[in-house]
Coordinates of C-alpha atoms in Angstrom, one line a residue:
M721 CA 0.0 0.0 0.0
A722 CA 1.3 3.4 -0.9
A723 CA 2.3 5.7 1.9
R724 CA -0.2 8.3 3.0
V725 CA 0.6 12.0 3.1
N726 CA -1.0 14.7 5.2
Q727 CA -1.2 18.2 4.0
T728 CA -3.0 21.2 5.4
G729 CA -5.4 23.8 4.1
Y730 CA -7.5 26.7 5.4
R731 CA -11.2 27.7 5.0
F732 CA -12.6 31.1 5.7
A733 CA -15.7 32.9 4.6
N734 CA -16.5 31.3 1.3
F735 CA -12.9 30.6 0.4
E736 CA -10.6 27.6 0.7
L737 CA -6.8 27.8 0.5
N738 CA -5.4 24.4 -0.5
L739 CA -1.7 24.2 0.5
R740 CA -1.1 21.0 -1.4
S741 CA -1.9 22.6 -4.8
G742 CA -1.5 26.2 -3.9
D743 CA -5.0 27.0 -5.1
L744 CA -7.4 29.6 -3.7
L745 CA -11.0 28.6 -4.3
R746 CA -14.1 30.8 -3.9
N747 CA -17.3 28.8 -3.9
N748 CA -15.2 26.0 -5.4
R749 CA -14.1 28.3 -8.3
P750 CA -10.3 28.8 -8.7
I751 CA -8.9 32.3 -8.3
H752 CA -5.5 33.1 -9.9
L753 CA -3.0 34.6 -7.5
Q754 CA 0.6 35.6 -8.3
E755 CA 3.2 34.1 -6.1
K756 CA 3.8 37.1 -3.8
T757 CA 0.1 37.6 -3.3
R758 CA -0.3 33.9 -2.4
L759 CA 2.5 34.1 0.1
L760 CA 1.0 37.2 1.7
L761 CA -2.4 35.5 2.1
L762 CA -0.7 32.4 3.7
A763 CA 1.3 34.5 6.1
L764 CA -1.9 36.3 7.3
V765 CA -4.1 33.2 7.4
E766 CA -1.6 31.2 9.4
R767 CA -1.7 33.8 12.1
A768 CA -5.4 34.8 11.9
G769 CA -6.4 37.2 14.6
E770 CA -2.8 38.3 15.2
T771 CA -1.0 41.4 13.9
V772 CA 1.6 40.5 11.3
T773 CA 4.1 43.3 11.1
R774 CA 5.4 44.7 7.8
S775 CA 8.9 43.7 8.6
E776 CA 7.8 40.1 9.2
L777 CA 6.1 40.2 5.8
Q778 CA 9.2 41.5 4.2
T779 CA 11.2 38.6 5.6
R780 CA 8.5 36.1 4.5
L781 CA 8.0 37.5 0.9
W782 CA 11.5 38.7 0.1
P783 CA 13.9 36.7 2.3
N784 CA 17.0 37.1 0.1
D785 CA 16.3 40.2 -1.9
T786 CA 17.8 43.4 -0.4
F787 CA 17.3 45.4 -3.6
V788 CA 13.5 45.1 -4.0
D789 CA 11.3 48.1 -3.4
F790 CA 9.6 46.4 -0.4
E791 CA 7.0 49.1 0.4
D792 CA 5.8 49.3 -3.2
G793 CA 5.9 45.6 -3.6
L794 CA 3.9 44.9 -0.4
N795 CA 1.3 47.5 -1.2
T796 CA 0.9 46.0 -4.7
A797 CA 0.5 42.5 -3.3
M798 CA -2.0 43.7 -0.7
R799 CA -4.0 45.5 -3.3
K800 CA -4.1 42.4 -5.5
L801 CA -5.1 40.2 -2.5
R802 CA -7.9 42.5 -1.5
E803 CA -9.2 42.5 -5.0
A804 CA -9.0 38.7 -5.2
L805 CA -10.9 38.4 -1.9
G806 CA -13.6 40.8 -3.2
E807 CA -13.2 43.1 -0.2
T808 CA -15.5 46.1 0.2
A809 CA -15.6 48.8 2.9
Q810 CA -18.4 46.9 4.6
N811 CA -16.8 43.4 4.2
R812 CA -13.2 43.4 5.4
L813 CA -11.3 40.2 5.8
I814 CA -8.0 42.0 6.4
E815 CA -7.6 44.9 8.9
T816 CA -4.8 47.4 8.5
I817 CA -3.0 48.2 11.7
R818 CA -1.6 51.7 11.0
G819 CA 2.1 52.0 11.4
R820 CA 2.5 48.3 12.2
G821 CA 1.1 45.8 9.7
Y822 CA -2.1 43.7 9.0
R823 CA -4.4 41.4 10.8
F824 CA -6.6 38.7 9.3
V825 CA -10.0 39.1 11.0
A826 CA -12.1 36.4 9.4
A827 CA -12.8 33.2 11.3
V828 CA -10.4 30.5 10.0
E829 CA -10.8 26.7 10.0
Q830 CA -8.0 24.4 9.3
F831 CA -8.4 21.0 7.5
K832 CA -6.1 18.2 6.5
I833 CA -5.9 16.4 3.2
E834 CA -4.9 12.8 3.6
E835 CA -4.0 11.0 0.4
E836 CA -2.0 8.2 -1.0
A837 CA 1.3 9.5 -2.3
G838 CA 1.2 10.0 -6.1
D839 CA -2.6 10.1 -6.2
E840 CA -3.2 13.8 -6.7
K841 CA -6.6 13.5 -8.2
N842 CA -8.4 11.7 -5.3
P843 CA -7.9 13.6 -2.0
V844 CA -9.8 12.7 1.1
L845 CA -10.7 15.7 3.2
L846 CA -10.5 15.3 7.0
P847 CA -11.8 18.3 8.9
V848 CA -9.6 19.6 11.7
V849 CA -10.6 22.3 14.2
R850 CA -8.7 25.5 14.6
R851 CA -9.1 28.4 17.1
G852 CA -11.5 26.8 19.5
R853 CA -14.1 25.4 17.0
R854 CA -15.3 21.9 18.0
I855 CA -14.9 18.8 15.8
L856 CA -18.2 17.5 14.5
I857 CA -18.7 13.8 15.2
G858 CA -21.6 11.6 14.2
L859 CA -23.6 10.3 11.3
A860 CA -24.6 13.7 10.1
A861 CA -21.0 14.9 9.9
A862 CA -20.0 11.6 8.2
A863 CA -22.7 12.1 5.6
L864 CA -21.6 15.6 4.9
L865 CA -18.0 14.4 4.6
M866 CA -18.9 11.7 2.1
A867 CA -20.9 14.1 0.1
A868 CA -17.9 16.4 -0.1
V869 CA -15.6 13.6 -1.1
A870 CA -18.0 12.5 -3.9
F871 CA -18.2 16.1 -5.1
F872 CA -14.5 16.6 -5.3
L873 CA -13.8 13.2 -6.9
A874 CA -16.3 14.0 -9.6
R875 CA -14.8 17.5 -10.3
P876 CA -11.0 17.2 -9.8
L877 CA -10.2 20.2 -12.0
L878 CA -11.7 22.6 -9.4
F879 CA -8.5 22.1 -7.4
Q880 CA -6.3 23.3 -10.2
R881 CA -5.3 26.9 -10.7
P882 CA -6.2 28.3 -14.2
I883 CA -3.5 27.0 -16.6
S884 CA -1.6 30.0 -17.9
I885 CA -0.4 30.1 -21.5
A886 CA 1.0 32.6 -24.0
V887 CA 1.0 32.4 -27.8
L888 CA 4.3 33.9 -29.0
P889 CA 4.3 35.8 -32.4
I890 CA 4.6 33.3 -35.2
H891 CA 8.0 33.7 -36.9
N892 CA 7.9 34.7 -40.6
M893 CA 10.6 32.6 -42.2
T894 CA 9.4 32.9 -45.8
G895 CA 11.8 35.7 -46.7
D896 CA 8.8 37.8 -47.7
A897 CA 8.3 40.7 -45.4
G898 CA 4.8 41.1 -46.9
R899 CA 3.7 38.0 -45.0
E900 CA 4.2 39.7 -41.6
Y901 CA 0.5 40.5 -41.6
F902 CA -0.4 36.9 -42.0
C903 CA 1.8 35.8 -39.0
T904 CA 0.3 38.6 -36.8
G905 CA -3.2 37.9 -37.8
I906 CA -2.9 34.1 -37.2
T907 CA -1.3 34.8 -33.8
E908 CA -4.1 37.1 -32.7
E909 CA -6.8 34.7 -34.0
L910 CA -5.3 31.8 -32.2
I911 CA -5.2 33.8 -28.9
D912 CA -8.8 34.7 -29.5
R913 CA -9.8 31.0 -30.0
L914 CA -8.0 29.8 -26.9
G915 CA -9.5 32.7 -24.8
R916 CA -13.0 31.8 -25.9
M917 CA -12.5 28.1 -25.3
G918 CA -10.6 28.2 -22.0
G919 CA -13.1 29.9 -19.7
E920 CA -11.9 29.9 -16.1
Q921 CA -9.6 27.0 -16.7
L922 CA -7.2 28.8 -19.0
R923 CA -5.5 32.2 -18.6
V924 CA -4.4 33.4 -22.0
I925 CA -2.0 36.3 -22.4
A926 CA -3.2 39.0 -24.7
P927 CA -1.5 39.8 -28.0
S928 CA 0.3 43.0 -27.1
S929 CA 2.3 41.3 -24.3
A930 CA 3.1 38.4 -26.6
Y931 CA 4.4 40.8 -29.2
A932 CA 6.9 42.2 -26.7
Y933 CA 8.9 39.1 -27.5
A934 CA 8.6 39.2 -31.3
K935 CA 12.3 39.9 -31.7
T936 CA 14.0 38.6 -28.6
S937 CA 17.0 36.4 -27.8
K938 CA 15.4 35.4 -24.4
S939 CA 15.0 31.7 -23.7
T940 CA 11.6 30.0 -23.2
G941 CA 12.2 29.9 -19.5
E942 CA 12.9 33.7 -19.3
I943 CA 9.9 34.6 -21.4
G944 CA 7.6 32.3 -19.4
R945 CA 8.8 33.7 -16.1
E946 CA 8.3 37.3 -17.2
L947 CA 4.8 36.6 -18.5
D948 CA 4.1 34.4 -15.5
V949 CA 2.8 31.5 -17.6
A950 CA 3.4 27.7 -17.5
Y951 CA 3.2 27.0 -21.2
L952 CA 4.1 28.7 -24.5
I953 CA 2.9 28.1 -28.1
E954 CA 5.5 28.8 -30.7
G955 CA 5.3 28.6 -34.5
N956 CA 7.1 29.3 -37.7
L957 CA 5.8 30.1 -41.2
Q958 CA 7.8 28.8 -44.1
Q959 CA 7.2 28.8 -47.9
E960 CA 7.9 25.9 -50.3
G961 CA 6.9 27.0 -53.8
G962 CA 3.2 28.0 -53.7
T963 CA 2.6 26.2 -50.4
Y964 CA 3.0 27.7 -47.0
R965 CA 4.0 25.4 -44.1
L966 CA 3.1 26.4 -40.5
D967 CA 5.0 24.5 -37.8
M968 CA 3.2 24.8 -34.4
R969 CA 4.3 23.4 -31.0
L970 CA 3.3 23.6 -27.3
V971 CA 6.2 24.0 -24.9
R972 CA 6.2 23.6 -21.1
V973 CA 8.2 26.5 -19.6
K974 CA 9.7 24.7 -16.5
D975 CA 11.7 22.1 -18.5
Q976 CA 11.2 23.2 -22.2
A977 CA 9.5 19.9 -22.9
R978 CA 7.6 19.8 -26.2
L979 CA 4.1 18.5 -25.3
W980 CA 2.5 18.7 -28.8
S981 CA 3.5 19.7 -32.3
S982 CA 1.9 19.7 -35.7
I983 CA 2.5 20.9 -39.2
Y984 CA -0.1 22.6 -41.5
D985 CA 0.3 23.0 -45.2
T986 CA -1.9 25.4 -47.2
S987 CA -2.1 27.8 -50.1
L988 CA -3.1 31.3 -49.0
K989 CA -5.8 31.2 -51.6
E990 CA -7.5 28.3 -49.8
K991 CA -9.8 28.8 -46.8
F992 CA -7.3 28.8 -43.9
A993 CA -9.1 28.3 -40.6
F994 CA -6.9 26.0 -38.6
E995 CA -7.0 28.2 -35.4
S996 CA -9.8 26.2 -33.8
E997 CA -8.0 22.9 -34.6
V998 CA -4.8 24.1 -33.0
A999 CA -6.7 25.4 -30.0
S1000 CA -8.5 22.1 -29.5
S1001 CA -5.2 20.2 -29.8
V1002 CA -3.5 22.4 -27.3
T1003 CA -6.2 22.1 -24.7
Q1004 CA -6.3 18.3 -25.2
A1005 CA -2.5 18.2 -24.6
L1006 CA -3.0 20.1 -21.4
S1007 CA -5.7 17.5 -20.4
L1008 CA -8.4 20.2 -20.3
H1009 CA -11.9 18.9 -21.1
L1010 CA -13.6 22.1 -22.1
P1011 CA -17.2 22.7 -23.1
E1012 CA -18.1 23.6 -26.6
L1013 CA -18.1 27.3 -27.5
G1014 CA -21.3 29.0 -26.7
R1015 CA -21.6 30.2 -30.3
A1016 CA -20.1 29.2 -33.6
I1017 CA -17.2 31.3 -34.8
Y1018 CA -17.9 32.9 -38.1
Q1019 CA -15.6 32.0 -40.9
P1020 CA -15.8 33.9 -44.2
D1021 CA -16.4 31.8 -47.3
R1022 CA -13.8 33.8 -49.3
S1023 CA -10.2 33.6 -48.4
D1024 CA -9.5 37.2 -49.7
A1025 CA -12.0 38.5 -47.1
H1026 CA -10.1 36.7 -44.4
E1027 CA -6.7 37.9 -45.7
A1028 CA -7.9 41.5 -45.7
Y1029 CA -9.1 41.1 -42.1
L1030 CA -5.7 39.7 -41.1
K1031 CA -4.0 42.7 -42.8
G1032 CA -6.3 45.0 -40.9
L1033 CA -5.4 43.3 -37.6
Y1034 CA -1.7 43.7 -38.4
F1035 CA -1.8 47.4 -39.3
L1036 CA -4.0 48.3 -36.3
S1037 CA -1.5 46.7 -34.0
L1038 CA 1.2 49.2 -35.2
R1039 CA -0.7 52.1 -33.5
S1040 CA 0.6 54.7 -36.0
K1041 CA -1.2 57.1 -38.3
V1042 CA -0.2 55.2 -41.4
G1043 CA -1.1 51.9 -39.7
F1044 CA -4.6 53.2 -38.9
E1045 CA -5.2 54.4 -42.4
N1046 CA -4.1 51.0 -43.8
A1047 CA -6.3 49.2 -41.3
V1048 CA -9.3 51.2 -42.5
E1049 CA -8.6 50.3 -46.1
D1050 CA -8.1 46.6 -45.5
L1051 CA -11.0 46.2 -43.1
S1052 CA -13.3 48.1 -45.5
N1053 CA -12.2 45.7 -48.2
A1054 CA -13.0 42.7 -45.9
V1055 CA -16.6 43.8 -45.3
A1056 CA -17.0 44.8 -49.0
I1057 CA -16.0 41.3 -50.0
D1058 CA -18.1 39.7 -47.2
P1059 CA -20.9 42.0 -45.8
H1060 CA -21.6 39.4 -43.1
Y1061 CA -18.1 39.6 -41.5
A1062 CA -19.1 40.9 -38.0
D1063 CA -15.5 40.7 -36.6
A1064 CA -14.2 43.0 -39.4
Y1065 CA -17.0 45.6 -38.8
A1066 CA -16.2 45.5 -35.1
L1067 CA -12.4 46.1 -35.7
L1068 CA -13.2 48.8 -38.1
A1069 CA -15.4 50.6 -35.5
S1070 CA -12.5 50.6 -33.0
T1071 CA -10.1 51.8 -35.6
Y1072 CA -12.3 54.9 -36.4
N1073 CA -12.8 55.5 -32.6
L1074 CA -9.1 55.6 -32.0
M1075 CA -8.3 57.7 -35.0
G1076 CA -10.6 60.4 -33.7
Q1077 CA -9.1 60.2 -30.2
Y1078 CA -5.5 60.4 -31.5
G1079 CA -6.5 63.4 -33.7
W1080 CA -5.9 61.7 -37.0
M1081 CA -9.5 62.0 -38.1
D1082 CA -12.2 64.7 -37.6
T1083 CA -13.9 63.7 -34.3
E1084 CA -17.4 63.9 -35.6
Q1085 CA -16.5 61.8 -38.7
A1086 CA -14.7 59.3 -36.5
R1087 CA -17.7 59.1 -34.1
S1088 CA -20.2 58.6 -37.0
L1089 CA -18.3 56.0 -38.9
G1090 CA -17.3 54.1 -35.7
W1091 CA -20.9 54.0 -34.5
A1092 CA -22.3 52.8 -37.8
A1093 CA -19.6 50.0 -38.0
A1094 CA -20.3 48.8 -34.4
Q1095 CA -24.0 48.8 -35.0
Q1096 CA -23.6 46.8 -38.2
A1097 CA -21.4 44.3 -36.3
L1098 CA -24.0 43.8 -33.6
S1099 CA -26.8 43.4 -36.1
L1100 CA -24.8 40.4 -37.5
D1101 CA -23.6 39.1 -34.1
P1102 CA -25.2 40.5 -31.0
A1103 CA -22.5 38.8 -28.9
Q1104 CA -19.6 40.5 -30.7
V1105 CA -17.4 41.7 -27.8
E1106 CA -15.3 44.2 -29.6
A1107 CA -18.4 45.8 -31.1
H1108 CA -19.8 46.3 -27.5
N1109 CA -16.4 47.8 -26.6
A1110 CA -16.6 50.2 -29.5
L1111 CA -20.1 51.3 -28.5
G1112 CA -18.9 51.8 -24.9
F1113 CA -16.0 53.9 -26.1
S1114 CA -18.3 56.0 -28.3
Y1115 CA -20.8 56.6 -25.5
W1116 CA -18.0 57.6 -23.1
Y1117 CA -15.6 59.6 -25.3
Y1118 CA -17.8 61.1 -28.0
Q1119 CA -21.3 61.3 -26.5
W1120 CA -20.5 61.8 -22.7
D1121 CA -23.1 59.2 -21.8
M1122 CA -21.3 57.5 -18.9
E1123 CA -24.2 55.3 -17.9
R1124 CA -24.7 53.7 -21.3
A1125 CA -20.9 53.4 -21.8
E1126 CA -20.6 51.5 -18.5
Q1127 CA -23.5 49.2 -19.6
E1128 CA -21.7 48.3 -22.9
F1129 CA -18.4 47.5 -21.2
Q1130 CA -20.3 45.4 -18.6
K1131 CA -22.0 43.5 -21.5
S1132 CA -18.5 42.8 -23.0
L1133 CA -17.2 41.4 -19.7
A1134 CA -20.3 39.3 -19.2
I1135 CA -19.6 37.7 -22.6
A1136 CA -15.8 37.6 -22.3
P1137 CA -14.5 38.2 -18.7
A1138 CA -10.9 38.1 -19.9
N1139 CA -11.3 40.8 -22.6
V1140 CA -8.4 43.2 -22.1
N1141 CA -9.9 46.1 -24.1
A1142 CA -13.1 46.0 -22.0
H1143 CA -11.2 46.1 -18.7
H1144 CA -8.8 48.8 -19.9
W1145 CA -11.4 51.2 -21.4
Y1146 CA -13.8 50.6 -18.6
G1147 CA -11.0 51.5 -16.2
I1148 CA -10.3 54.8 -18.0
L1149 CA -14.0 55.6 -18.0
L1150 CA -14.1 55.0 -14.2
M1151 CA -11.0 57.2 -13.8
T1152 CA -12.6 60.1 -15.6
E1153 CA -15.6 59.7 -13.3
G1154 CA -13.4 59.9 -10.2
R1155 CA -14.1 56.3 -9.2
F1156 CA -10.5 55.6 -8.7
K1157 CA -10.6 52.3 -6.7
E1158 CA -12.9 50.7 -9.3
A1159 CA -10.6 52.1 -12.1
D1160 CA -7.6 50.6 -10.4
A1161 CA -9.3 47.2 -10.2
Q1162 CA -10.2 47.2 -13.9
M1163 CA -6.8 48.3 -15.1
R1164 CA -5.0 45.6 -13.0
K1165 CA -7.4 43.0 -14.3
A1166 CA -6.4 44.1 -17.8
L1167 CA -2.7 43.7 -16.8
E1168 CA -3.4 40.2 -15.5
Y1169 CA -4.1 39.1 -19.0
D1170 CA -1.8 41.6 -20.7
P1171 CA 1.1 42.2 -18.3
Q1172 CA 3.5 43.8 -20.9
S1173 CA 0.9 46.3 -22.3
K1174 CA 2.5 49.7 -22.5
A1175 CA -0.8 51.4 -23.1
T1176 CA -2.5 49.9 -20.0
R1177 CA 0.6 50.5 -17.8
T1178 CA 0.8 54.1 -19.1
N1179 CA -2.9 54.7 -18.2
L1180 CA -2.3 53.1 -14.8
G1181 CA 0.3 55.7 -14.2
W1182 CA -2.2 58.3 -15.3
L1183 CA -4.6 57.0 -12.7
Y1184 CA -1.8 57.5 -10.1
Y1185 CA -1.6 61.1 -11.4
Y1186 CA -5.3 61.6 -10.9
E1187 CA -5.1 60.2 -7.4
G1188 CA -2.2 62.5 -6.6
H1189 CA 0.2 59.7 -6.2
Y1190 CA 2.9 61.5 -8.2
T1191 CA 6.0 59.6 -6.9
Q1192 CA 4.3 56.3 -7.8
A1193 CA 3.5 57.6 -11.3
V1194 CA 7.1 58.8 -11.9
K1195 CA 8.4 55.4 -10.9
L1196 CA 6.1 53.6 -13.3
Y1197 CA 6.8 56.0 -16.2
Q1198 CA 10.5 55.7 -15.7
Q1199 CA 10.2 52.0 -15.9
I1200 CA 8.1 52.1 -19.1
L1201 CA 10.5 54.6 -20.8
G1202 CA 13.5 52.6 -19.7
E1203 CA 12.1 49.7 -21.6
S1204 CA 10.8 51.7 -24.6
P1205 CA 12.0 55.3 -24.8
D1206 CA 9.6 56.3 -27.6
V1207 CA 6.3 55.7 -25.8
L1208 CA 4.8 59.2 -26.5
G1209 CA 1.9 58.7 -24.0
A1210 CA 4.3 58.1 -21.2
H1211 CA 6.2 61.3 -22.0
Y1212 CA 3.0 63.3 -22.1
K1213 CA 1.8 62.0 -18.7
L1214 CA 5.2 62.3 -17.1
W1215 CA 5.2 65.9 -18.2
Y1216 CA 1.9 66.4 -16.4
V1217 CA 3.2 64.7 -13.3
Y1218 CA 6.4 66.7 -13.0
S1219 CA 4.5 69.9 -13.6
M1220 CA 2.2 69.1 -10.7
M1221 CA 5.2 68.3 -8.5
G1222 CA 6.8 71.7 -9.3
E1223 CA 9.8 69.9 -11.0
K1224 CA 10.1 72.5 -13.7
E1225 CA 13.4 71.4 -15.2
R1226 CA 12.2 67.8 -15.5
A1227 CA 8.8 68.9 -16.7
W1228 CA 10.5 70.9 -19.5
Q1229 CA 12.6 67.8 -20.6
Q1230 CA 9.4 65.8 -21.0
F1231 CA 7.6 68.7 -22.7
Q1232 CA 10.5 69.2 -25.0
W1233 CA 10.4 65.5 -26.0
V1234 CA 6.7 65.7 -26.7
I1235 CA 7.1 68.9 -28.9
H1236 CA 9.9 67.3 -30.8
S1237 CA 7.6 64.4 -31.6
I1238 CA 4.5 66.3 -32.6
A1239 CA 5.5 69.8 -33.8
E1240 CA 7.0 71.2 -36.9
P1241 CA 10.7 72.3 -36.6
A1242 CA 9.7 76.0 -36.6
E1243 CA 7.3 75.5 -33.8
E1244 CA 9.9 73.5 -31.8
L1245 CA 12.4 76.3 -32.3
R1246 CA 9.9 79.0 -31.2
L1247 CA 9.2 77.1 -27.9
E1248 CA 12.9 76.5 -27.2
T1249 CA 13.6 80.2 -27.7
A1250 CA 10.8 81.0 -25.3
Y1251 CA 12.3 78.6 -22.7
T1252 CA 15.8 80.1 -23.2
G1253 CA 14.5 83.6 -22.6
G1254 CA 12.0 83.0 -19.8
G1255 CA 12.2 79.5 -18.6
Y1256 CA 9.5 76.8 -18.3
L1257 CA 6.6 79.0 -17.6
A1258 CA 7.4 81.2 -20.7
A1259 CA 7.5 78.0 -22.9
L1260 CA 4.1 77.0 -21.6
R1261 CA 2.6 80.4 -22.4
A1262 CA 4.2 80.3 -25.8
Y1263 CA 2.6 77.0 -26.5
T1264 CA -0.9 78.4 -25.7
L1265 CA -0.6 80.8 -28.6
K1266 CA -1.6 78.0 -30.9
N1267 CA -5.2 78.5 -29.6
D1268 CA -6.3 75.1 -31.1
L1269 CA -9.4 73.8 -29.4
T1270 CA -8.6 70.2 -30.4
D1271 CA -5.3 70.4 -28.4
F1272 CA -6.0 69.0 -24.9
S1273 CA -2.6 70.2 -23.7
I1274 CA -3.3 73.9 -24.0
P1275 CA -5.7 74.3 -21.0
R1276 CA -3.1 72.3 -18.9
C1277 CA -0.4 74.6 -20.0
Y1278 CA -2.5 77.5 -18.8
A1279 CA -3.1 75.7 -15.5
F1280 CA 0.5 74.7 -15.0
S1281 CA 1.6 78.3 -15.5
G1282 CA -0.9 79.6 -13.0
D1283 CA -3.2 81.2 -15.6
Q1284 CA -6.4 79.7 -14.3
I1285 CA -8.8 82.2 -15.8
D1286 CA -7.3 81.7 -19.3
A1287 CA -7.6 77.9 -18.7
L1288 CA -11.3 78.3 -17.8
D1289 CA -11.9 80.5 -20.9
F1290 CA -10.3 77.8 -23.1
L1291 CA -12.3 75.0 -21.5
E1292 CA -15.5 77.0 -22.0
R1293 CA -14.9 77.4 -25.7
A1294 CA -13.9 73.7 -26.0
Y1295 CA -17.2 72.8 -24.3
L1296 CA -19.2 74.8 -26.8
A1297 CA -17.4 73.1 -29.6
H1298 CA -18.1 69.7 -27.9
Q1299 CA -14.4 68.6 -27.8
P1300 CA -14.4 65.0 -26.7
W1301 CA -11.3 65.3 -24.6
L1302 CA -13.3 67.2 -22.0
V1303 CA -14.2 63.9 -20.4
Y1304 CA -10.7 64.0 -18.8
V1305 CA -11.2 67.4 -17.2
P1306 CA -13.5 67.0 -14.1
F1307 CA -11.0 65.1 -11.8
D1308 CA -7.7 66.2 -13.4
P1309 CA -5.6 67.6 -10.5
A1310 CA -4.3 70.4 -12.8
F1311 CA -7.8 72.0 -12.7
A1312 CA -8.4 71.4 -8.9
P1313 CA -8.3 75.2 -8.2
L1314 CA -11.2 75.7 -10.6
R1315 CA -13.6 73.1 -9.2
S1316 CA -15.4 75.6 -7.0
N1317 CA -15.9 78.0 -9.9
P1318 CA -19.5 78.0 -11.2
R1319 CA -18.3 78.3 -14.8
F1320 CA -16.2 75.2 -14.3
Q1321 CA -19.0 73.3 -12.7
R1322 CA -21.3 74.1 -15.6
I1323 CA -18.7 72.8 -18.0
T1324 CA -18.1 69.6 -16.2
S1325 CA -21.7 68.8 -15.1
V1326 CA -22.4 67.1 -18.4
T1327 CA -19.4 64.8 -18.3
E1328 CA -19.2 64.3 -14.5
T1329 CA -21.9 61.8 -13.3
R1330 CA -20.8 60.8 -9.9
Q1331 CA -18.2 61.6 -7.2
N1332 CA -15.4 59.3 -6.1
Q1333 CA -16.8 56.5 -3.9

């Protein structure tokens, strides 16, 4: 007979922490926790009812790392833990002991798992009392125990954490740079298929984080650790005559073992819809028995419609003016070839929305075209997630209808809880309403699935700016720009942060970087001359001479230079012209001195729907 092994777990509220598997379950549903968050929870639960000091937690979570920013790391881990536990102001499981540490205040029950060694799928649960609670003995308890055993034996996957996986960008080895779009499109579609199939059993990393490793010399282990995933999917596209060969493989990160591989040969003129086949093969290799998709995934009958869609995906991912213009052209071609292609309409809607926000299309034209494309997508497929996202974006940014915008993002998340765009844009909406805690939760949820996203990380830093956490914002922006010095949004926001901190020289450096990126050489020289003659405030006032109502930086330049009345005049004229960027104004700290002004209150009353909760 195999030896029997005893392991311990803890139950509290409607949670169960299983130390054998490391899983946290809530109502028998697994919750993903990163390693530091899991260690923090364990440290508190083990000493429930006692105060655990911050120094004790430092020793527990970072025993050998003297270089880690402990304060920031612990605050981040605690924030993620509170989010995972679903804490509210009325329902606290963890109490903060100011100046000392934390105390776990929920009642905790300890249990033991007795099992035969090597038999991980058939645990027997033996209740054990902790902290004065009596052991239940008798037939009723035995009946309950047997029922629990039967339940867990029937559903062993509940004890597993969601399996984490990333699809790395498919390598274009054809020698034809024109096939990059094909590799990008297939990568994104495969990620989409896995995300739709996996549900709560599979955590799939979003495309933008995967593309951070498009051209890297890092090993499989390094990439896996940085993305916090257990498995990677890799692929190569090669060409032999008129045939394209796609070599796909599933690799386990911890030992680089290849668990599955397959080769697909096709002509690009043929219908090429292998993504579902690959996704099914991968999930089988991971021993996941997943339900069928709730709805069929539409496949266009004509390959040229699919090819145009893949090109649109590729160009949109570039996030450049030329990329957006090419995406519009290709996606318009896709829906012209196949008028029933809902996914192409939805992507076209988001492209128009973003072009208007970036200033690369007239805002009213962008709103109108984006709205029409989203409505057409939903008429073809009412569950098209990106179309709901596009409507949510339009309601929020262009129409200032916060309630309907929130409803659309919530519809998206009800259909696809892991949708990154929904979490990200919903988080920005909440930030502009002053609902900072909710915004933080949404942005961090987006980063759970897209940890390398520069856009989401940049906007998380912007949230820090709105909250007045300037030092935290600076730290994050310096990290982003250290990785990618050309992220324009990070330079913009860092300029705002330094201005609010009174760091004029550093603010000028960021302002100068922005101007160099967006202005004509003559304009750049004019502002540098103003700075040389009168310093940072003179440069700000020189910039306002543009008097362009579409430029959201001008009222901030007035505010940063202390010209609050001029800032108010500009905001009033922008309001009369219905400039969409006014959604950012009500809670921007740059305009805090104006909030008691009746004129400012009239301007922001349309966009401001509720106060910070």
